[in-house]
Short mmCIF file of N, CA and C in Angstrom, two decimals:
data_model
loop_
_atom_site.label_atom_id
_atom_site.label_comp_id
_atom_site.label_asym_id
_atom_site.label_seq_id
_atom_site.Cartn_x
_atom_site.Cartn_y
_atom_site.Cartn_z
N UNK A 481 -13.13 -9.27 9.74
CA UNK A 481 -11.93 -9.62 10.20
C UNK A 481 -11.49 -8.87 11.39
N UNK A 482 -11.11 -9.64 12.43
CA UNK A 482 -10.55 -8.63 13.60
C UNK A 482 -9.33 -8.01 13.54
N UNK A 483 -9.29 -6.79 13.63
CA UNK A 483 -7.89 -6.18 13.78
C UNK A 483 -7.98 -5.65 15.25
N UNK A 484 -6.74 -5.15 15.59
CA UNK A 484 -5.66 -5.33 14.99
C UNK A 484 -5.00 -7.04 14.97
N UNK A 485 -4.26 -7.10 13.80
CA UNK A 485 -3.58 -8.50 13.67
C UNK A 485 -1.86 -8.05 14.11
N UNK A 486 -1.18 -9.13 14.86
CA UNK A 486 -0.03 -9.21 15.17
C UNK A 486 0.83 -9.89 14.58
N UNK A 487 2.09 -9.71 14.16
CA UNK A 487 3.09 -10.56 13.82
C UNK A 487 4.52 -10.19 14.05
N UNK A 488 5.36 -10.87 13.81
CA UNK A 488 6.69 -10.66 14.36
C UNK A 488 7.59 -10.75 12.85
N UNK A 489 8.32 -9.50 12.45
CA UNK A 489 8.69 -9.60 11.40
C UNK A 489 10.31 -10.01 11.28
N UNK A 490 10.89 -9.93 10.15
CA UNK A 490 12.28 -10.52 10.02
C UNK A 490 13.42 -9.84 11.08
N UNK A 491 13.10 -8.50 11.28
CA UNK A 491 14.21 -7.93 12.18
C UNK A 491 13.84 -8.25 13.97
N UNK A 492 12.60 -9.28 13.99
CA UNK A 492 12.36 -9.52 15.50
C UNK A 492 11.77 -8.30 16.01
N UNK A 493 11.01 -7.66 15.06
CA UNK A 493 9.99 -6.24 15.48
C UNK A 493 8.59 -7.05 15.70
N UNK A 494 7.65 -6.76 16.76
CA UNK A 494 6.52 -7.28 16.87
C UNK A 494 5.69 -6.04 16.23
N UNK A 495 5.17 -6.32 14.91
CA UNK A 495 4.03 -5.32 14.79
C UNK A 495 2.71 -5.47 14.96
N UNK A 496 2.16 -4.91 14.43
CA UNK A 496 0.33 -4.95 14.39
C UNK A 496 -0.16 -3.83 13.19
N UNK A 497 -0.78 -4.71 12.59
CA UNK A 497 -1.55 -4.10 11.47
C UNK A 497 -3.10 -3.70 11.58
N UNK A 498 -3.56 -2.51 11.76
CA UNK A 498 -5.09 -2.30 12.18
C UNK A 498 -5.13 -0.86 10.88
N UNK A 499 -6.53 -0.45 11.23
CA UNK A 499 -7.16 0.72 10.45
C UNK A 499 -6.19 1.80 11.04
N UNK A 500 -6.36 2.84 10.28
CA UNK A 500 -5.39 3.81 10.65
C UNK A 500 -6.10 4.66 11.57
N UNK A 501 -5.44 5.60 12.58
CA UNK A 501 -6.32 6.19 13.34
C UNK A 501 -6.04 7.73 13.30
N UNK A 502 -7.06 8.61 13.31
CA UNK A 502 -6.99 9.80 12.98
C UNK A 502 -5.34 10.49 13.39
N UNK A 503 -5.09 10.10 14.48
CA UNK A 503 -3.78 11.03 14.90
C UNK A 503 -2.55 10.03 14.10
N UNK A 504 -2.71 9.29 13.46
CA UNK A 504 -1.69 8.63 12.77
C UNK A 504 -1.97 9.35 11.05
N UNK A 505 -2.89 9.97 10.65
CA UNK A 505 -3.13 10.45 9.23
C UNK A 505 -1.82 11.30 8.50
N UNK A 506 -1.45 12.35 9.27
CA UNK A 506 -0.10 12.93 8.95
C UNK A 506 1.21 12.24 9.09
N UNK A 507 1.20 11.27 9.82
CA UNK A 507 2.40 10.65 9.54
C UNK A 507 2.32 9.77 8.64
N UNK A 508 1.32 9.44 8.23
CA UNK A 508 1.10 8.38 6.56
C UNK A 508 1.22 9.36 5.57
N UNK A 509 0.85 10.64 5.61
CA UNK A 509 0.76 11.43 4.58
C UNK A 509 2.29 11.96 4.47
N UNK A 510 2.94 12.09 5.55
CA UNK A 510 4.42 12.41 5.28
C UNK A 510 5.53 11.52 4.41
N UNK A 511 4.94 10.16 5.15
CA UNK A 511 5.60 8.96 4.66
C UNK A 511 5.37 8.64 3.27
N UNK A 512 3.97 9.10 2.91
CA UNK A 512 3.67 8.93 1.20
C UNK A 512 4.25 9.99 0.37
N UNK A 513 4.37 11.27 1.05
CA UNK A 513 5.24 12.40 0.22
C UNK A 513 6.56 11.65 0.13
N UNK A 514 7.24 11.43 1.26
CA UNK A 514 8.92 10.58 1.10
C UNK A 514 9.06 10.04 -0.23
N UNK A 515 7.75 8.90 -0.40
CA UNK A 515 7.75 8.00 -1.62
C UNK A 515 7.20 8.94 -2.59
N UNK A 516 6.99 9.54 -2.99
CA UNK A 516 6.28 10.46 -4.00
C UNK A 516 7.93 11.23 -4.50
N UNK A 517 8.46 12.15 -3.28
CA UNK A 517 9.28 12.64 -3.66
C UNK A 517 10.56 11.70 -4.47
N UNK A 518 10.75 10.41 -3.84
CA UNK A 518 11.82 9.47 -4.37
C UNK A 518 11.35 9.18 -6.14
N UNK A 519 10.46 9.58 -6.40
CA UNK A 519 10.22 9.54 -7.79
C UNK A 519 10.66 7.72 -8.49
N UNK A 520 9.97 7.13 -7.68
CA UNK A 520 10.29 5.99 -8.25
C UNK A 520 9.04 4.90 -8.50
N UNK A 521 7.89 5.24 -7.85
CA UNK A 521 6.93 4.24 -7.58
C UNK A 521 5.41 4.61 -7.57
N UNK A 522 5.43 5.89 -7.38
CA UNK A 522 3.98 6.63 -7.53
C UNK A 522 3.80 7.74 -8.60
N UNK A 523 2.76 7.93 -9.05
CA UNK A 523 2.92 8.75 -10.18
C UNK A 523 2.62 10.19 -9.90
N UNK A 524 2.21 10.50 -8.60
CA UNK A 524 2.21 11.89 -8.42
C UNK A 524 3.64 12.45 -8.34
N UNK A 525 3.79 13.87 -9.12
CA UNK A 525 5.07 14.45 -9.16
C UNK A 525 5.46 15.25 -8.07
N UNK A 526 4.32 15.95 -7.19
CA UNK A 526 4.76 16.68 -6.10
C UNK A 526 3.66 16.16 -4.75
N UNK A 527 4.50 16.34 -3.69
CA UNK A 527 3.75 15.95 -2.46
C UNK A 527 2.52 16.40 -2.18
N UNK A 528 1.22 15.61 -1.45
CA UNK A 528 0.29 15.73 -1.32
C UNK A 528 -0.05 16.67 -0.37
N UNK A 529 -0.76 17.66 -0.29
CA UNK A 529 -1.41 18.47 0.61
C UNK A 529 -2.40 17.29 1.30
N UNK A 530 -2.77 18.12 2.61
CA UNK A 530 -3.68 17.41 3.63
C UNK A 530 -5.39 17.03 3.08
N UNK A 531 -5.51 17.92 2.00
CA UNK A 531 -6.73 17.76 1.54
C UNK A 531 -6.76 16.44 0.24
N UNK A 532 -5.76 16.76 -0.61
CA UNK A 532 -5.34 15.83 -1.66
C UNK A 532 -5.07 14.30 -0.94
N UNK A 533 -4.24 14.01 0.10
CA UNK A 533 -4.12 13.22 0.60
C UNK A 533 -5.30 12.51 0.90
N UNK A 534 -6.14 13.39 1.52
CA UNK A 534 -7.40 12.75 2.24
C UNK A 534 -8.42 12.14 1.19
N UNK A 535 -8.07 12.82 -0.24
CA UNK A 535 -9.19 12.29 -1.32
C UNK A 535 -8.49 11.06 -1.73
N UNK A 536 -7.35 11.17 -1.85
CA UNK A 536 -6.42 9.76 -2.46
C UNK A 536 -6.30 8.75 -1.48
N UNK A 537 -6.00 8.96 -0.62
CA UNK A 537 -5.85 7.59 0.54
C UNK A 537 -6.40 7.25 1.60
N UNK A 538 -7.73 8.56 1.70
CA UNK A 538 -8.65 8.16 2.73
C UNK A 538 -9.99 7.78 2.49
N UNK A 539 -9.90 7.69 1.05
CA UNK A 539 -11.67 7.84 0.54
C UNK A 539 -12.52 6.45 1.15
N UNK A 540 -11.69 5.53 1.24
CA UNK A 540 -12.42 4.33 1.61
C UNK A 540 -11.91 3.77 2.70
N UNK A 541 -11.12 2.68 2.76
CA UNK A 541 -10.44 2.19 3.91
C UNK A 541 -9.03 2.23 3.80
N UNK A 542 -8.11 2.39 4.91
CA UNK A 542 -6.72 2.75 5.12
C UNK A 542 -6.33 1.94 6.49
N UNK A 543 -5.26 1.67 6.16
CA UNK A 543 -4.68 0.98 7.17
C UNK A 543 -3.05 1.09 7.24
N UNK A 544 -2.81 0.95 8.88
CA UNK A 544 -1.42 0.95 8.87
C UNK A 544 -0.54 -0.12 9.71
N UNK A 545 0.77 -0.47 9.49
CA UNK A 545 1.27 -1.26 10.21
C UNK A 545 2.23 -0.28 11.17
N UNK A 546 1.98 -0.79 12.51
CA UNK A 546 2.83 0.03 13.58
C UNK A 546 3.51 -0.95 14.57
N UNK A 547 4.26 -0.27 15.37
CA UNK A 547 5.32 -1.09 16.30
C UNK A 547 3.98 -1.75 17.14
N UNK A 548 4.41 -2.69 18.01
CA UNK A 548 3.20 -3.32 18.87
C UNK A 548 4.02 -3.55 20.21
N UNK A 549 3.38 -4.15 20.85
CA UNK A 549 3.85 -4.45 22.21
C UNK A 549 3.88 -3.66 23.37
N UNK A 550 4.18 -4.17 24.62
CA UNK A 550 3.72 -2.93 25.77
C UNK A 550 4.87 -1.72 25.88
N UNK A 551 4.24 -0.49 25.96
CA UNK A 551 5.14 0.59 25.93
C UNK A 551 4.81 1.50 27.21
N UNK A 552 5.57 1.05 28.05
CA UNK A 552 5.81 1.94 29.30
C UNK A 552 5.71 3.49 29.28
N UNK A 553 6.20 3.94 28.29
CA UNK A 553 6.85 5.50 27.90
C UNK A 553 5.85 6.23 27.43
N UNK A 554 4.50 5.42 27.10
CA UNK A 554 3.69 6.13 26.45
C UNK A 554 4.02 6.98 25.38
N UNK A 555 4.87 6.80 24.77
CA UNK A 555 5.15 7.23 23.45
C UNK A 555 4.11 6.63 22.26
N UNK A 556 3.86 7.44 21.13
CA UNK A 556 3.39 6.86 20.00
C UNK A 556 4.02 5.75 19.62
N UNK A 557 3.31 4.88 19.18
CA UNK A 557 3.66 3.93 18.18
C UNK A 557 3.92 4.40 16.92
N UNK A 558 5.42 3.83 16.53
CA UNK A 558 5.62 4.08 15.17
C UNK A 558 5.11 3.55 14.02
N UNK A 559 4.92 4.14 12.95
CA UNK A 559 4.17 3.76 11.58
C UNK A 559 5.24 3.04 11.09
N UNK A 560 4.90 1.86 10.33
CA UNK A 560 6.26 1.31 9.62
C UNK A 560 5.68 1.25 8.19
N UNK A 561 4.35 1.25 8.10
CA UNK A 561 4.09 0.93 6.62
C UNK A 561 2.60 1.13 6.55
N UNK A 562 1.98 1.57 5.36
CA UNK A 562 0.51 1.73 5.06
C UNK A 562 0.02 1.18 3.88
N UNK A 563 -1.18 1.12 3.93
CA UNK A 563 -1.91 0.76 2.44
C UNK A 563 -3.49 1.29 2.52
N UNK A 564 -4.07 1.82 1.52
CA UNK A 564 -5.51 1.95 1.01
C UNK A 564 -6.07 0.63 0.53
N UNK A 565 -7.42 0.48 0.64
CA UNK A 565 -8.03 -0.05 -0.30
C UNK A 565 -9.39 0.48 -0.62
N UNK A 566 -9.90 0.50 -2.03
CA UNK A 566 -10.89 0.95 -2.38
C UNK A 566 -11.15 0.61 -3.75
N UNK A 567 -12.53 0.64 -4.18
CA UNK A 567 -12.79 0.17 -5.73
C UNK A 567 -12.07 0.99 -6.46
N UNK A 568 -11.54 0.21 -7.44
CA UNK A 568 -10.88 0.53 -8.41
C UNK A 568 -11.60 1.03 -9.78
N UNK A 569 -12.80 0.57 -9.72
CA UNK A 569 -13.87 1.23 -10.98
C UNK A 569 -15.13 1.82 -9.98
N UNK A 570 -16.35 2.26 -10.55
CA UNK A 570 -17.47 2.56 -10.23
C UNK A 570 -18.29 1.77 -10.51
N UNK A 571 -19.48 1.71 -9.67
CA UNK A 571 -20.93 0.99 -10.14
C UNK A 571 -20.68 -0.18 -10.52
N UNK A 572 -21.01 -0.63 -11.54
CA UNK A 572 -21.04 -2.36 -12.10
C UNK A 572 -19.88 -2.89 -12.14
N UNK A 573 -18.58 -2.43 -11.82
CA UNK A 573 -17.18 -2.90 -11.90
C UNK A 573 -16.73 -2.62 -10.35
N UNK A 574 -17.80 -2.30 -9.31
CA UNK A 574 -17.05 -1.70 -8.19
C UNK A 574 -16.28 -2.98 -7.37
N UNK A 575 -16.37 -4.28 -7.75
CA UNK A 575 -16.38 -5.59 -7.16
C UNK A 575 -14.85 -5.90 -7.25
N UNK A 576 -14.18 -4.93 -8.18
CA UNK A 576 -12.79 -5.18 -8.27
C UNK A 576 -12.19 -3.91 -7.48
N UNK A 577 -11.03 -4.25 -6.52
CA UNK A 577 -10.63 -2.71 -5.78
C UNK A 577 -9.15 -2.95 -6.21
N UNK A 578 -8.73 -1.82 -5.56
CA UNK A 578 -7.26 -1.23 -5.96
C UNK A 578 -6.83 -1.00 -4.44
N UNK A 579 -5.26 -1.07 -4.32
CA UNK A 579 -4.87 -0.86 -3.12
C UNK A 579 -3.09 -0.30 -3.54
N UNK A 580 -2.83 0.44 -2.56
CA UNK A 580 -1.60 1.19 -2.81
C UNK A 580 -0.90 1.04 -1.37
N UNK A 581 0.46 0.97 -1.34
CA UNK A 581 1.28 0.28 -0.44
C UNK A 581 2.42 1.48 -0.31
N UNK A 582 2.75 1.75 0.92
CA UNK A 582 4.06 2.10 1.34
C UNK A 582 4.86 1.86 2.71
N UNK A 583 6.26 1.56 2.57
CA UNK A 583 6.72 1.06 3.70
C UNK A 583 7.89 2.26 4.01
N UNK A 584 8.22 2.58 5.30
CA UNK A 584 9.29 3.29 5.61
C UNK A 584 10.76 3.02 4.88
N UNK A 585 11.51 3.93 4.14
CA UNK A 585 12.46 3.47 3.39
C UNK A 585 13.75 2.74 4.19
N UNK A 586 13.86 2.88 5.29
CA UNK A 586 15.04 1.91 6.24
C UNK A 586 14.27 0.77 6.56
N UNK A 587 12.98 0.39 6.25
CA UNK A 587 12.64 -0.63 6.80
C UNK A 587 12.06 -1.92 5.48
N UNK A 588 12.34 -1.32 4.38
CA UNK A 588 12.05 -1.83 3.38
C UNK A 588 12.82 -3.46 3.30
N UNK A 589 12.18 -4.80 3.00
CA UNK A 589 12.63 -5.61 2.65
C UNK A 589 12.72 -6.60 4.03
N UNK A 590 11.96 -5.98 5.01
CA UNK A 590 11.84 -6.64 6.45
C UNK A 590 10.41 -7.54 6.53
N UNK A 591 9.58 -7.71 5.59
CA UNK A 591 8.62 -8.46 5.40
C UNK A 591 7.34 -7.56 5.83
N UNK A 592 7.29 -6.41 5.69
CA UNK A 592 6.06 -5.29 6.11
C UNK A 592 5.06 -5.47 4.79
N UNK A 593 5.92 -5.22 3.86
CA UNK A 593 5.22 -5.25 2.71
C UNK A 593 4.43 -6.58 2.36
N UNK A 594 4.95 -7.42 2.65
CA UNK A 594 4.31 -8.97 2.51
C UNK A 594 3.23 -8.94 3.58
N UNK A 595 3.56 -8.67 4.65
CA UNK A 595 2.40 -8.80 5.60
C UNK A 595 1.33 -7.99 5.15
N UNK A 596 1.48 -6.68 4.88
CA UNK A 596 0.27 -5.95 4.34
C UNK A 596 -0.47 -6.52 3.17
N UNK A 597 0.32 -7.12 2.30
CA UNK A 597 -0.22 -7.59 0.98
C UNK A 597 -0.93 -8.86 1.54
N UNK A 598 -0.30 -10.00 2.18
CA UNK A 598 -1.06 -11.02 2.80
C UNK A 598 -2.93 -10.74 3.19
N UNK A 599 -2.51 -9.69 4.21
CA UNK A 599 -3.40 -9.18 5.02
C UNK A 599 -4.73 -8.53 4.32
N UNK A 600 -4.11 -7.93 3.20
CA UNK A 600 -4.73 -6.97 2.19
C UNK A 600 -5.88 -7.88 1.51
N UNK A 601 -5.36 -9.17 0.93
CA UNK A 601 -5.96 -10.06 0.32
C UNK A 601 -6.97 -10.87 1.27
N UNK A 602 -7.01 -10.86 2.38
CA UNK A 602 -8.31 -11.39 3.06
C UNK A 602 -9.13 -10.24 3.47
N UNK A 603 -8.61 -8.86 3.66
CA UNK A 603 -9.54 -7.59 3.90
C UNK A 603 -10.23 -7.45 2.78
N UNK A 604 -10.22 -7.69 1.67
CA UNK A 604 -10.54 -7.23 0.31
C UNK A 604 -11.52 -8.41 0.06
N UNK A 605 -11.21 -9.92 0.60
CA UNK A 605 -12.66 -10.67 0.03
C UNK A 605 -13.43 -10.52 1.48
N UNK A 606 -12.98 -10.00 2.64
CA UNK A 606 -13.96 -9.94 3.54
C UNK A 606 -14.93 -8.93 3.31
N UNK A 607 -14.46 -7.65 2.83
CA UNK A 607 -15.32 -6.60 2.35
C UNK A 607 -16.18 -6.87 1.06
N UNK A 608 -15.89 -8.18 0.43
CA UNK A 608 -16.81 -8.37 -0.61
C UNK A 608 -16.18 -8.17 -2.14
N UNK A 609 -15.04 -7.81 -2.05
CA UNK A 609 -14.22 -7.51 -3.25
C UNK A 609 -14.41 -8.73 -3.97
N UNK A 610 -14.16 -8.85 -5.31
CA UNK A 610 -14.08 -10.32 -5.93
C UNK A 610 -12.62 -10.14 -6.70
N UNK A 611 -11.84 -9.34 -6.98
CA UNK A 611 -10.56 -9.32 -7.32
C UNK A 611 -9.77 -8.14 -7.02
N UNK A 612 -8.67 -8.01 -6.80
CA UNK A 612 -7.78 -6.95 -6.77
C UNK A 612 -6.89 -6.68 -7.98
N UNK A 613 -7.21 -5.47 -8.37
CA UNK A 613 -5.93 -4.97 -9.66
C UNK A 613 -5.21 -3.51 -9.50
N UNK A 614 -4.18 -3.58 -9.73
CA UNK A 614 -2.90 -2.94 -9.77
C UNK A 614 -2.81 -2.18 -10.95
N UNK A 615 -3.19 -0.89 -11.30
CA UNK A 615 -3.03 -0.14 -12.51
C UNK A 615 -1.90 0.19 -12.82
N UNK A 616 -1.02 0.64 -12.22
CA UNK A 616 0.40 0.95 -12.43
C UNK A 616 1.55 0.89 -11.51
N UNK A 617 2.10 -0.50 -12.07
CA UNK A 617 3.23 -0.87 -11.48
C UNK A 617 4.58 -0.96 -12.23
N UNK A 618 5.22 0.25 -11.64
CA UNK A 618 6.09 0.45 -13.02
C UNK A 618 7.19 -0.89 -12.97
N UNK A 619 7.82 -0.81 -14.30
CA UNK A 619 8.28 -2.12 -14.77
C UNK A 619 9.83 -2.08 -13.98
N UNK A 620 10.35 -0.99 -13.49
CA UNK A 620 11.56 -0.84 -12.31
C UNK A 620 11.36 -1.00 -11.05
N UNK A 621 10.23 -1.40 -10.40
CA UNK A 621 9.99 -1.56 -9.17
C UNK A 621 10.09 -3.15 -8.80
N UNK A 622 10.96 -3.87 -9.24
CA UNK A 622 11.05 -5.25 -9.26
C UNK A 622 10.51 -6.08 -8.04
N UNK A 623 10.93 -5.44 -6.62
CA UNK A 623 10.53 -5.89 -5.60
C UNK A 623 8.99 -5.78 -5.40
N UNK A 624 8.17 -4.96 -5.90
CA UNK A 624 6.55 -5.22 -5.88
C UNK A 624 6.54 -6.22 -6.73
N UNK A 625 6.65 -5.68 -7.80
CA UNK A 625 6.41 -7.11 -8.99
C UNK A 625 6.62 -8.56 -8.50
N UNK A 626 7.82 -8.44 -7.67
CA UNK A 626 8.23 -10.10 -7.22
C UNK A 626 7.23 -10.34 -6.02
N UNK A 627 6.74 -9.48 -5.41
CA UNK A 627 5.79 -9.41 -4.34
C UNK A 627 4.50 -10.15 -4.90
N UNK A 628 4.10 -9.31 -5.69
CA UNK A 628 2.78 -9.56 -5.98
C UNK A 628 2.66 -11.02 -6.79
N UNK A 629 3.33 -11.29 -7.45
CA UNK A 629 3.51 -12.63 -8.48
C UNK A 629 3.56 -13.71 -7.37
N UNK A 630 4.20 -13.60 -6.29
CA UNK A 630 4.42 -14.52 -5.22
C UNK A 630 2.90 -14.63 -4.42
N UNK A 631 2.64 -13.56 -4.77
CA UNK A 631 1.01 -13.58 -3.88
C UNK A 631 -0.31 -14.04 -4.97
N UNK A 632 0.06 -14.42 -5.95
CA UNK A 632 -0.85 -15.09 -7.15
C UNK A 632 -1.42 -13.90 -8.19
N UNK A 633 -0.74 -12.88 -8.13
CA UNK A 633 -1.31 -11.80 -9.09
C UNK A 633 -0.41 -12.26 -10.74
N UNK A 634 -1.17 -11.80 -11.54
CA UNK A 634 -0.53 -12.14 -12.83
C UNK A 634 -0.69 -10.91 -13.72
N UNK A 635 0.41 -10.76 -14.55
CA UNK A 635 0.43 -9.42 -15.30
C UNK A 635 -0.51 -9.63 -16.42
N UNK A 636 -1.37 -8.68 -16.68
CA UNK A 636 -2.52 -8.74 -17.44
C UNK A 636 -2.30 -7.96 -18.57
N UNK A 637 -1.33 -6.57 -18.46
CA UNK A 637 -1.16 -5.85 -19.34
C UNK A 637 0.11 -5.15 -19.10
N UNK A 638 0.46 -4.08 -20.04
CA UNK A 638 1.52 -3.23 -19.91
C UNK A 638 1.13 -2.07 -20.87
N UNK A 639 1.78 -0.81 -20.01
CA UNK A 639 1.32 0.56 -20.81
C UNK A 639 2.61 0.98 -21.03
N UNK A 640 2.83 1.06 -22.09
CA UNK A 640 4.05 1.46 -22.55
C UNK A 640 4.52 3.14 -22.34
N UNK A 641 5.66 3.32 -21.96
CA UNK A 641 6.21 4.85 -21.60
C UNK A 641 5.23 5.44 -20.60
N UNK A 642 4.57 4.68 -19.48
CA UNK A 642 3.61 5.18 -18.81
C UNK A 642 4.03 6.07 -17.87
N UNK A 643 5.56 6.15 -17.43
CA UNK A 643 5.93 6.56 -16.06
C UNK A 643 7.14 7.74 -16.72
N UNK A 644 7.46 9.10 -16.02
CA UNK A 644 8.49 9.44 -16.14
C UNK A 644 9.10 9.52 -14.69
N UNK A 645 9.94 8.65 -14.19
CA UNK A 645 10.43 8.41 -12.82
C UNK A 645 11.42 9.79 -12.73
N UNK A 646 11.53 10.20 -11.17
CA UNK A 646 12.43 11.26 -10.59
C UNK A 646 13.64 11.78 -11.39
N UNK A 647 13.97 10.57 -11.91
CA UNK A 647 15.34 10.81 -12.62
C UNK A 647 15.24 10.71 -14.21
N UNK A 648 13.97 11.06 -14.28
CA UNK A 648 13.35 11.29 -15.88
C UNK A 648 13.34 10.09 -16.98
N UNK A 649 13.90 8.84 -16.27
CA UNK A 649 13.89 7.72 -16.85
C UNK A 649 12.43 7.64 -17.28
N UNK A 650 12.13 7.11 -18.45
CA UNK A 650 10.89 6.74 -19.03
C UNK A 650 10.81 5.08 -18.93
N UNK A 651 9.73 4.49 -18.11
CA UNK A 651 9.48 3.46 -17.93
C UNK A 651 8.06 2.85 -18.29
N UNK A 652 7.70 1.37 -18.84
CA UNK A 652 6.69 1.03 -18.78
C UNK A 652 5.72 0.64 -17.73
N UNK A 653 4.49 0.68 -17.38
CA UNK A 653 3.95 -0.15 -16.32
C UNK A 653 3.06 -0.77 -16.42
N UNK A 654 3.16 -1.85 -15.50
CA UNK A 654 2.46 -3.15 -15.83
C UNK A 654 0.96 -2.94 -15.04
N UNK A 655 0.13 -3.67 -15.67
CA UNK A 655 -1.45 -3.88 -14.88
C UNK A 655 -1.45 -5.58 -14.33
N UNK A 656 -1.69 -5.56 -12.78
CA UNK A 656 -1.75 -6.74 -12.22
C UNK A 656 -3.09 -7.00 -11.59
N UNK A 657 -3.46 -8.41 -11.48
CA UNK A 657 -4.77 -8.82 -11.03
C UNK A 657 -4.63 -9.91 -10.81
N UNK A 658 -5.50 -10.29 -9.45
CA UNK A 658 -5.49 -11.63 -8.86
C UNK A 658 -7.15 -11.64 -8.50
N UNK A 659 -7.48 -12.79 -8.67
CA UNK A 659 -9.33 -12.97 -8.50
C UNK A 659 -9.12 -13.39 -6.70
N UNK A 660 -10.11 -12.99 -6.20
CA UNK A 660 -10.12 -13.63 -4.88
C UNK A 660 -11.06 -14.43 -4.53
N UNK A 661 -11.08 -15.49 -3.56
CA UNK A 661 -12.04 -16.16 -3.29
C UNK A 661 -12.02 -17.79 -3.80
#
């Protein structure tokens, strides 16, 4: 698949989806840490150090959605969202991948997550994966559950009391799965 891919999202901003560039890694780590501190969607309790982020997010393939278009000021393009894609299991089961997604808090609901999800499915298939599995989609994360179901994911399991959210609410986690191809 040739990247970057360009799209106009709901708020009429032109964005591009591409592999993460080294100079963007710290911005993505900062965004992930904002999401972690929100305490609603990721299992980590504390912000990740650079080493922890590299191990978790950059272990295989990582992508960003950034602003696009001509920029005569030469300022860096803004990172609006990001995702990783990696095997969910080792060895004989590495044909099933896992992905994690984040979107800037002020830009949620603008189509960035859907754009990333749609493209992730094509990239995953292009990389030879045969299915995508999400291990922990917290039951309170209705926007994600709705998005993934609209993209053909099925709920294949429930882990009772899997997560203690930032407000100490205890919630179940869903496992979601979609074959590719």
